[in-house]
XYZ file of C-alpha atoms in Angstrom:
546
model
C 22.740 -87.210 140.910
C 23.245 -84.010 138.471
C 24.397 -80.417 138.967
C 21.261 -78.500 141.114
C 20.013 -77.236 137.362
C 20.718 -80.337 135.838
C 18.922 -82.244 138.558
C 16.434 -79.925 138.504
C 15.386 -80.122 135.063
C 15.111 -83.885 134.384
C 14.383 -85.084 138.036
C 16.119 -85.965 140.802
C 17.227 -89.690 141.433
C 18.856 -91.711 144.023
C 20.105 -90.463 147.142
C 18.828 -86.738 146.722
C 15.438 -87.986 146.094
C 15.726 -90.464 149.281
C 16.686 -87.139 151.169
C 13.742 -84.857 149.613
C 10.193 -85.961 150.001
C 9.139 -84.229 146.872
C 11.906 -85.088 144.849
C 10.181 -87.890 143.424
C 7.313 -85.593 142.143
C 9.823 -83.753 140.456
C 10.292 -85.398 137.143
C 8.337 -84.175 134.398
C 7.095 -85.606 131.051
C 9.150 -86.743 128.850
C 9.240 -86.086 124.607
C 8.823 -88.459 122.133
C 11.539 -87.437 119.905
C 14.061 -85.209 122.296
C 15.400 -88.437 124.173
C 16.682 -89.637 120.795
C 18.054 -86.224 119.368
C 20.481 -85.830 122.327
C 20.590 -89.903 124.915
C 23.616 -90.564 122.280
C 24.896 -86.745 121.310
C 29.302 -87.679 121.738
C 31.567 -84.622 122.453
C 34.193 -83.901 119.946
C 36.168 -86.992 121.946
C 34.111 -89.001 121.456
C 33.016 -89.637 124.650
C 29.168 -88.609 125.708
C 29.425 -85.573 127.752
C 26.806 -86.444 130.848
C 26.266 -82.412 131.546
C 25.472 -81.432 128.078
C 23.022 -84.355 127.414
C 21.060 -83.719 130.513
C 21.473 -79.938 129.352
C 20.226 -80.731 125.825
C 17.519 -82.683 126.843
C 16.243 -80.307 129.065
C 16.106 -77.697 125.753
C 14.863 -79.980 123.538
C 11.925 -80.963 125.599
C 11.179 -77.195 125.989
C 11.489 -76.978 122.318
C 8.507 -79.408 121.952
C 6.560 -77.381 124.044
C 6.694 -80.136 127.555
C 7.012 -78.220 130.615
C 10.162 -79.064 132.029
C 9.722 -78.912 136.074
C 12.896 -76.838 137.879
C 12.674 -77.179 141.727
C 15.249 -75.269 143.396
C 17.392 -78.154 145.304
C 18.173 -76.153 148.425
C 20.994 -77.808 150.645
C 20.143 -81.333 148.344
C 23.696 -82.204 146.554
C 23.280 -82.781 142.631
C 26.403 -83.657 140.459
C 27.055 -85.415 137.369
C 30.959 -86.763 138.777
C 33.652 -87.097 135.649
C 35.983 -89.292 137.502
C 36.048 -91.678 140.681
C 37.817 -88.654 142.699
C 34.694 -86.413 141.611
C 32.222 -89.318 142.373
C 34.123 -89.679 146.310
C 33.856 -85.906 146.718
C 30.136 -86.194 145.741
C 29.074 -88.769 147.980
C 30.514 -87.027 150.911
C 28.752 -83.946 150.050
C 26.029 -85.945 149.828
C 26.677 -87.534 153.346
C 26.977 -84.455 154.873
C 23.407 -83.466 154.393
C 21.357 -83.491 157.640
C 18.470 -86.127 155.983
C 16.117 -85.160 159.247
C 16.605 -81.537 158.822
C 15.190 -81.619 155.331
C 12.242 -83.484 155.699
C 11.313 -81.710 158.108
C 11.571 -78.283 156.102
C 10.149 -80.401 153.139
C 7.212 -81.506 155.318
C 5.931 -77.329 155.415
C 4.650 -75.403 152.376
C 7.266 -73.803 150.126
C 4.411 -71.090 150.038
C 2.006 -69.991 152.596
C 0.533 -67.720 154.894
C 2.478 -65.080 156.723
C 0.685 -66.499 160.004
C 0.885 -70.005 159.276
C 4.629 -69.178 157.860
C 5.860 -67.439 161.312
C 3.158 -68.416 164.312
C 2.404 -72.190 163.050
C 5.096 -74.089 160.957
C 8.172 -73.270 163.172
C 6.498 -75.464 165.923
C 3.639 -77.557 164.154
C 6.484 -79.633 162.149
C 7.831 -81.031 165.463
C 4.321 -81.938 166.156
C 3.730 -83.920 162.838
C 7.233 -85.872 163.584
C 5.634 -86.699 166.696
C 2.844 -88.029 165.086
C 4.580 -89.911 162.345
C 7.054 -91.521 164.989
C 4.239 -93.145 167.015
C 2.556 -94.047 164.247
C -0.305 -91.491 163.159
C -1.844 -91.418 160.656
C -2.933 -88.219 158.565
C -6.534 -88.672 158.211
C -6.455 -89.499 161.872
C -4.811 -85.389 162.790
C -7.513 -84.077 160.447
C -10.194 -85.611 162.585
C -8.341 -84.309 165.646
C -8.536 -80.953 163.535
C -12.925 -81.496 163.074
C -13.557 -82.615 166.491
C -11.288 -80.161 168.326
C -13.034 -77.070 165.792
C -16.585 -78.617 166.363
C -15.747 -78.371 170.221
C -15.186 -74.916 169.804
C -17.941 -73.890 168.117
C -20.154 -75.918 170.861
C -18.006 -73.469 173.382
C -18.794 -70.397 171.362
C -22.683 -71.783 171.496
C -22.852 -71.453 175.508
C -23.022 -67.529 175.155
C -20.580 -67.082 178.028
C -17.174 -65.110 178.382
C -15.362 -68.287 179.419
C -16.723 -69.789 175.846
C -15.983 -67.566 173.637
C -12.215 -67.801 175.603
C -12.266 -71.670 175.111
C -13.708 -71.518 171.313
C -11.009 -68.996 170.758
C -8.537 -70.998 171.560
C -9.671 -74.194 170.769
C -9.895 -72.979 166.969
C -6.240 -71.918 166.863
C -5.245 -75.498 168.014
C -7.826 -76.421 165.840
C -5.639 -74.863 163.356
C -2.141 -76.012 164.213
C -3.550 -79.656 163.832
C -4.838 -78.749 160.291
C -1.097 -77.652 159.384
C -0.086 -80.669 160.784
C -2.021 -83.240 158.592
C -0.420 -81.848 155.501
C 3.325 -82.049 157.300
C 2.752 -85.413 158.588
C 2.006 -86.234 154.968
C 4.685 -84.999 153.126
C 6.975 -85.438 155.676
C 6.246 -89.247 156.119
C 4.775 -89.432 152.111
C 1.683 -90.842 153.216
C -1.158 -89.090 150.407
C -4.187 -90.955 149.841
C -7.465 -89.817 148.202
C -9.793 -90.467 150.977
C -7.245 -88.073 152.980
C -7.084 -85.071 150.409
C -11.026 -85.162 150.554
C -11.397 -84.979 154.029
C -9.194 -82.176 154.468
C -10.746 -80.247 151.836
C -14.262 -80.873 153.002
C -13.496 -80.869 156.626
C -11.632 -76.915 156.328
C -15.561 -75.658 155.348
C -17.083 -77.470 157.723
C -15.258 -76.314 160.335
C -15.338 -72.679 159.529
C -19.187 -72.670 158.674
C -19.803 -74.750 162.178
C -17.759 -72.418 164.220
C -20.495 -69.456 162.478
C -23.111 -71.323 163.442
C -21.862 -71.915 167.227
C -20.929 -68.192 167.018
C -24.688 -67.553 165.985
C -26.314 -69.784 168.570
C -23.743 -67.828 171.320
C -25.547 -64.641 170.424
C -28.654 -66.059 170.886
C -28.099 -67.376 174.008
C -25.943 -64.180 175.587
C -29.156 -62.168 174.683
C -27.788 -60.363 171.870
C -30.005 -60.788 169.163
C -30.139 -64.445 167.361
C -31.960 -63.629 164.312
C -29.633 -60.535 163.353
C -26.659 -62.563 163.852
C -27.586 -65.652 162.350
C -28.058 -63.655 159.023
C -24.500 -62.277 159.880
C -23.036 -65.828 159.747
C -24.766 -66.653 156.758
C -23.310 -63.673 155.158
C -20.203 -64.657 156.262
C -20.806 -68.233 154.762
C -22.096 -66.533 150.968
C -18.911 -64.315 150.990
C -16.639 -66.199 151.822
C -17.823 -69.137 149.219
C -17.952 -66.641 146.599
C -14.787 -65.710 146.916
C -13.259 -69.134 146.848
C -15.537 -69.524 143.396
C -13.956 -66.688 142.183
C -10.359 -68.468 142.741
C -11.124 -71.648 141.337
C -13.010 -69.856 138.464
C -10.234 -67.866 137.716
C -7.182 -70.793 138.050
C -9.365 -73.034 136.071
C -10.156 -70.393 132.937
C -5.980 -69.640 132.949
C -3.534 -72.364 134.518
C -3.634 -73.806 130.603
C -4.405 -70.653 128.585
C -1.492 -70.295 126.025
C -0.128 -66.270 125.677
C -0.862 -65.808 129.183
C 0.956 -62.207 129.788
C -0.243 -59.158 130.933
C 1.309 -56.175 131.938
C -0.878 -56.572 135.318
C 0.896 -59.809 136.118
C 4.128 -58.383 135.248
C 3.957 -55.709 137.782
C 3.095 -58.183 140.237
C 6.378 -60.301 139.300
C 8.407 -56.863 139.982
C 6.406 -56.572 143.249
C 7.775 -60.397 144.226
C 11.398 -59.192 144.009
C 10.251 -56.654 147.011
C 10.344 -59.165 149.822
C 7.617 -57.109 152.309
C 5.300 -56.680 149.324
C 4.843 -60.043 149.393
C 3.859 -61.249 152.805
C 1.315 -57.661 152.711
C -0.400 -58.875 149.631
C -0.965 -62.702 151.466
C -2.123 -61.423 154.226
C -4.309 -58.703 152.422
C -6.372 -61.513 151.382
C -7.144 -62.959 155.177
C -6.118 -66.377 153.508
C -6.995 -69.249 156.379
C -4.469 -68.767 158.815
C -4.837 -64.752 159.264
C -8.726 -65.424 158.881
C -9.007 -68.025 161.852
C -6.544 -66.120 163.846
C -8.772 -62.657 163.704
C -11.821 -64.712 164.197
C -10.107 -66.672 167.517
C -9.100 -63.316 169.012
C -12.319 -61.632 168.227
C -14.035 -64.200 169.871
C -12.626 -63.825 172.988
C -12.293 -60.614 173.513
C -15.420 -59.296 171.576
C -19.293 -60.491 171.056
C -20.176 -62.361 167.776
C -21.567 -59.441 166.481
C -18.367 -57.499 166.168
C -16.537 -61.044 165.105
C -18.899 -61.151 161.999
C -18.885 -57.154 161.411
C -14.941 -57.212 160.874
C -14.793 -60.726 159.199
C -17.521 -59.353 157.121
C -15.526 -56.002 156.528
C -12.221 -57.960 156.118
C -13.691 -60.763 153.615
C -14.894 -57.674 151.462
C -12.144 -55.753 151.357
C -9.508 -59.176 150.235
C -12.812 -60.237 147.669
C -12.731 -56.644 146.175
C -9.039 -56.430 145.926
C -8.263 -60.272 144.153
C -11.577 -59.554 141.772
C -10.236 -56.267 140.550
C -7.031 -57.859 140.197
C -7.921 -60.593 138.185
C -10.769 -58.681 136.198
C -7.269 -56.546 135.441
C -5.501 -59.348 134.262
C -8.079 -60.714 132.010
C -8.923 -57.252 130.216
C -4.913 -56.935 129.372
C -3.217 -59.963 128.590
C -3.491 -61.751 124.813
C -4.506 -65.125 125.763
C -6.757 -68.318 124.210
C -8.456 -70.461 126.216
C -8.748 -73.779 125.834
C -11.618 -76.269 125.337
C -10.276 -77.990 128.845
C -10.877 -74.553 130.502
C -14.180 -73.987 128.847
C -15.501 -77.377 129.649
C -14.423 -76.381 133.323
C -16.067 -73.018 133.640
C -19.220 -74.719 132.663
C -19.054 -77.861 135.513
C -18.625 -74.754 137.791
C -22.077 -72.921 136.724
C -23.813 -75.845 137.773
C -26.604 -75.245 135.355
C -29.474 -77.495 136.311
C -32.925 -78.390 133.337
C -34.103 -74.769 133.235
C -31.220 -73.200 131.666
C -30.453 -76.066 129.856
C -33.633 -75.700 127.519
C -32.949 -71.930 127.198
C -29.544 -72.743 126.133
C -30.329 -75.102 123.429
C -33.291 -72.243 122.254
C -30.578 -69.450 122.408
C -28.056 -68.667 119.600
C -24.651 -70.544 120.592
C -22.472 -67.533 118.925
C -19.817 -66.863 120.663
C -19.459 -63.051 122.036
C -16.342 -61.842 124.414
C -18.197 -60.368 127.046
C -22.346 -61.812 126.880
C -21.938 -64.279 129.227
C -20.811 -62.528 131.971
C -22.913 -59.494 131.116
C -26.071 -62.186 131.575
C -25.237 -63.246 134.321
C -24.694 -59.982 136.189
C -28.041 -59.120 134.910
C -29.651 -61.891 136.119
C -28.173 -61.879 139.161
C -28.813 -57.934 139.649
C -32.421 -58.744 138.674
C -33.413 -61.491 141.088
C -31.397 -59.858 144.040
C -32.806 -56.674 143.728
C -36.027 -57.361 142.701
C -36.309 -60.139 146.256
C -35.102 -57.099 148.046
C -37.213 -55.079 146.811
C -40.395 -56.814 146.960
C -39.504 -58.533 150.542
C -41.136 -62.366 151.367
C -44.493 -63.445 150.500
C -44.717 -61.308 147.387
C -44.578 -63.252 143.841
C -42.294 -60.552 142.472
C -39.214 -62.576 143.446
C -40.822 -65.943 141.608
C -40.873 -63.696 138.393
C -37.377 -62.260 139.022
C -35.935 -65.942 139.603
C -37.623 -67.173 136.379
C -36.057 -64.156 134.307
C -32.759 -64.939 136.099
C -33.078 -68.640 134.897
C -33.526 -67.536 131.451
C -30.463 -65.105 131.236
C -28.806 -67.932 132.744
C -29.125 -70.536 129.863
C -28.017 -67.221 127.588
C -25.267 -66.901 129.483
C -23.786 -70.439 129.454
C -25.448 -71.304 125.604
C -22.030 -70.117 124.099
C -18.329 -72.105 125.174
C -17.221 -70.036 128.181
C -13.796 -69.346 126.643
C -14.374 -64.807 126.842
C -11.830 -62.786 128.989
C -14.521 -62.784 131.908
C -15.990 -65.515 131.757
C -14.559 -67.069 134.875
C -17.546 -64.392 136.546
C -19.819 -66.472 135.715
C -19.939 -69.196 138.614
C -19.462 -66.480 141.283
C -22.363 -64.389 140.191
C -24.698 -67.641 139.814
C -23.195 -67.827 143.533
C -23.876 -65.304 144.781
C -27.381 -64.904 142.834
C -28.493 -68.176 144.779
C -27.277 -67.536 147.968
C -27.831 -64.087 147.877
C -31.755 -64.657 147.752
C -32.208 -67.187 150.379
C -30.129 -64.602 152.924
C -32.462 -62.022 151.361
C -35.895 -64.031 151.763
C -34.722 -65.907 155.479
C -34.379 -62.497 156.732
C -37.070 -60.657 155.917
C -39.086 -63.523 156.646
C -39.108 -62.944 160.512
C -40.057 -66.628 160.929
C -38.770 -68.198 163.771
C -35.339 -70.916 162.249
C -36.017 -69.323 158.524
C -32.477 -68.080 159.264
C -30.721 -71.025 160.587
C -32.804 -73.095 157.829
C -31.255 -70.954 155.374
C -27.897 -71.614 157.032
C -28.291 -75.126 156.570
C -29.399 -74.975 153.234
C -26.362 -73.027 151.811
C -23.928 -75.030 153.422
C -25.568 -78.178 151.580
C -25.569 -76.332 148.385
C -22.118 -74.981 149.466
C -20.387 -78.264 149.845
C -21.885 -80.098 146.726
C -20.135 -76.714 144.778
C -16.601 -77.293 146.786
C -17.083 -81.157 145.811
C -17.270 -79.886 141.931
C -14.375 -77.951 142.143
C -12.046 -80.658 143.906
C -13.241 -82.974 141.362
C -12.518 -80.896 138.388
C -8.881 -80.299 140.317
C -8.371 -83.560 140.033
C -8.993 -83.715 136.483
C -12.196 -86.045 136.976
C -14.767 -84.145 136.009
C -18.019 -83.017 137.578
C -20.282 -84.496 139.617
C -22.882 -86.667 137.167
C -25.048 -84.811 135.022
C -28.044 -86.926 136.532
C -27.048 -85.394 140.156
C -27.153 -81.942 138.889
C -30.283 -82.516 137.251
C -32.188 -83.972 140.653
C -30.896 -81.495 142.200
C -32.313 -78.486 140.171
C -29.208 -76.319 139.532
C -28.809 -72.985 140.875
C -31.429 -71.983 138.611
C -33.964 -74.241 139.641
C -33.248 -73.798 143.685
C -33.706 -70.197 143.247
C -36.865 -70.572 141.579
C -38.442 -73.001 144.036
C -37.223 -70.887 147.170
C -38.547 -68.013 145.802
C -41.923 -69.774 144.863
C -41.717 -71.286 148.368
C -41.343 -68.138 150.166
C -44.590 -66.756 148.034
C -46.606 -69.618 148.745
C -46.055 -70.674 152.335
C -45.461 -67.009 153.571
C -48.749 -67.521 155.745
C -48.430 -69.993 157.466
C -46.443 -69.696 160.642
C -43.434 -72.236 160.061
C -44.258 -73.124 156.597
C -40.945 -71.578 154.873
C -39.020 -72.976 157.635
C -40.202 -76.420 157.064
C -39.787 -75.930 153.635
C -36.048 -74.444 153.750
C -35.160 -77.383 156.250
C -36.819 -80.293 154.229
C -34.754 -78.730 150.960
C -31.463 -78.658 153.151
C -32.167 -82.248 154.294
C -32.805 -83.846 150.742
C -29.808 -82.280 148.394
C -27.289 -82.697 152.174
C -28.365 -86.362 151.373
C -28.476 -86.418 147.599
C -24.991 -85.179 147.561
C -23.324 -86.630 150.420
C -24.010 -89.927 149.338
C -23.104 -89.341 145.867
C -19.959 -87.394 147.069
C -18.570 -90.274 149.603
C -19.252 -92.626 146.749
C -16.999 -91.002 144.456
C -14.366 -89.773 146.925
C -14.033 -93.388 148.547
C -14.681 -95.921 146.117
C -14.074 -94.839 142.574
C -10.286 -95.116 142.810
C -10.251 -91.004 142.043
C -6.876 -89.168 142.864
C -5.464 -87.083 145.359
C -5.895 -83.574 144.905
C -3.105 -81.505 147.303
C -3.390 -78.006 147.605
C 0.316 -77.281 148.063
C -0.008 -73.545 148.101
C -2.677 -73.300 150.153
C -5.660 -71.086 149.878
C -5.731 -69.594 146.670
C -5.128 -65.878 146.149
């Protein structure tokens, strides 16, 4: 119990933390020295003032560079009472708090969507109590969540007005029951690891099904499968790249040390104007303004247009958050660290190839060579695959020279302003060609082969980034390796395409056998980790990135 500042900076305790679900969370690390310098600091009577040590420890801990945690209390009661008169008038402010009311506005994101903020939470919160009172479980909503989105995607695969109706709004409740996993767990504090893996994981899989049932709709309405399975696959490769691009980003800066920039200032001035806000969430179509477009499209519209504006819409929200952040990194004074480095590089997901042209390359560091290689080599083997078109060995030789300016880019720390570009455009590079070489294949499944390829490649990069969240590291070297690397994919698809481009359902079988051997590589290396190894619970508190 402590004034709402004092509370705030050392942690609540007792009753307010009873009353707030995340009170608990709010205590941060404590000094080595600063308890000493002020647990026994008397006023001039003597007496230990309780307000000025919690006060002083607060600074001193700041002093020794610990960052102090200061949640706002809202209608919580803090005090540090004097006297047994201050103490009584405490514990009935403290009694007067409605304990239901706040955990149930503790159970919703302090910050989120303006969708999920105004058309979800109000209602979705009463659902999770629901739950929690008969005994529900989180993991147990998120699987509600998969099946119910996986039932709408098999609506949205019959083709037919009334299933594009039912997949629309089967993905909304879809939706509402993925708010309601996260409520239900802070609400009835019930985080586990195996839960904040499935409802990362399970969020892709649910958007990139729902494409694919979108895709097979087309198909069967008559409409054109081929062109709008590479439509959902672009769909897929933007919208991955520009979740790289956030993790990239938050992973080169959360730790950086003089992180200012007049670029981030303006956009602190721009918080104190409430509308400019909620415009600049939903500029980004984070998940709740994405599925909601998508749901409405689909039932009043044909997959085609549904993929034309998410298309439109994803490009628009990548172009404005990369120019932002390219913005920010080009103005503000700021070192990273060795942590952030180390990070960047689990994200390339370099596999053997530009491994050995890293160790041949000079390791001097330069501000702006590794993204510079990477854009080259990622201009080089998209261009020169769209160029050349499948079956020609142009693309093999453009994929080799991308390799190679991929171990230059990564042979130096990854510690330059830009550097976070460097997963996206390895990304992009690797998805990019398969879209490229699946479509101008005109084999019958090369494009829903390719589909299933990127999502396997796709989930083993969202499994890399939730483990380096959680501050375990990367998949195993030894995975990486079997797997290639995005290096060594690109250059056997691109070989594959050259080789097989003659035979009738060659680069199908070839794109479907690769799918099937790094899904299972991964997966089982992936539940292994997530399930067994004891690793901890990563919660994305405010929500998508952007």
């Amino acid at each position: 119990v402590g004034t709402p500042g004092q509370a705030a900076r050392t942690g609540a305790t007792g009753t307010a933390a009873e009353m707030d679900p995340n009170a608990h969370a709010t205590a941060g690390a404590v000094g080595t020295a600063a308890p000493d310098r002020v647990a026994d600091a008397p006023t001039a009577d003597g007496v230990t003032d309780a307000h000025s040590s919690v006060d002083d420890l607060a600074a001193a801990l700041d002093a020794e560079g610990v960052t102090v945690h200061r949640p706002e209390l809202g209608v919580l009661v803090a005090d540090v009472p004097a006297d047994a008169e201050a103490r009584a008038a405490a514990c009935d402010a403290v009694a007067a708090v409605d304990d239901e009311r706040v955990r149930l506005r503790s159970a919703v994101k302090a910050r989120d969507g303006f969708f999920t903020t105004y058309c979800i939470s109000p209602y979705s919160r009463y659902i999770a109590r629901w739950c929690a009172r008969r005994g529900l479980t989180p993991n147990q909503v998120t699987t509600a969540s998969l099946l119910t989105a996986l039932i709408a995607a098999a609506c949205a695969a019959t083709g037919t007005r009334p299933g594009f109706v039912s997949a629309g709004v089967l993905l909304i409740a879809s939706f509402v029951l993925d708010c309601t996993d996260g409520q239900l767990a802070r609400y009835s504090l019930q985080y586990s690891t195996l839960g904040a893996w499935l409802d990362a994981t399970f969020d892709r899989a649910k958007e990139y099904a729902y494409y694919a049932g979108l895709a097979l709709g087309a198909a069967r309405a008559g409409g054109g499968g081929d062109d709008v399975w590479a439509l959902a696959l672009g769909a897929m490769v933007l919208q991955t790249c520009r979740h790289v691009v956030d993790f990239a980003f938050n992973e080169a800066n959360h730790d950086a040390t003089g992180n200012t920039s007049p670029t981030a200032a303006l956009s602190g001035r721009l918080d104190s104007v409430g509308w400019t806000v909620w415009v600049r969430r939903m500029i980004v179509l984070p998940i709740g303004e994405r599925w909601a477009m998508i749901a409405v499209l689909t039932a009043f519209t044909t997959p085609r247009i549904t993929f034309y504006v998410l298309l439109i819409g994803c490009a628009l929200a990548a172009c404005y958050t990369t120019a932002g952040r390219v913005l920010r990194s080009l103005t503000r004074r700021a070192k990273r660290t060795d942590r952030a480095a180390r990070a960047l590089a689990e994200l390339t997901d370099s596999g053997p190839l530009a491994e050995l042209v890293a160790k041949a390359a000079p390791r001097k560091a330069s501000s702006y060579l590794a993204p510079l290689s990477a854009a080259l080599g990622a201009a080089a083997v998209l261009a020169g695959t769209a160029a050349a078109g499948f079956g020609s060995w142009v693309p093999v030789g453009c994929a080799v020279l991308y390799a190679v300016l991929a171990g230059v880019a990564v042979a130096a720390p990854l510690k330059g302003p830009l550097d976070w570009l460097v997963p996206p455009l390895f990304r992009a590079a690797e998805y990019g060609t398969i879209l490229i070489l699946a479509a101008y294949a005109e084999v019958n499944g090369a494009l829903p082969a390719a589909f299933g390829l990127v999502a396997a490649v796709a989930y083993h990069h969202y499994d890399t980034v939730y483990r380096i969240r959680g501050g375990t590291g990367a998949p195993p070297r030894r995975l990486v390796r079997a797997i290639g690397g995005h290096e060594g994919r690109t250059v056997v698809v691109t070989a594959a395409a050259a080789l097989l481009h003659h035979q009738n359902q060659g680069f199908t079988i070839a794109l479907t056998a690769l799918a099937a051997v790094l899904a299972l590589a991964v997966l089982i290396e992936s539940i292994r980790f997530w399930v067994s190894s004891g690793a901890p619970a990563v919660h994305d508190e405010t929500g998508e990135p952007a």
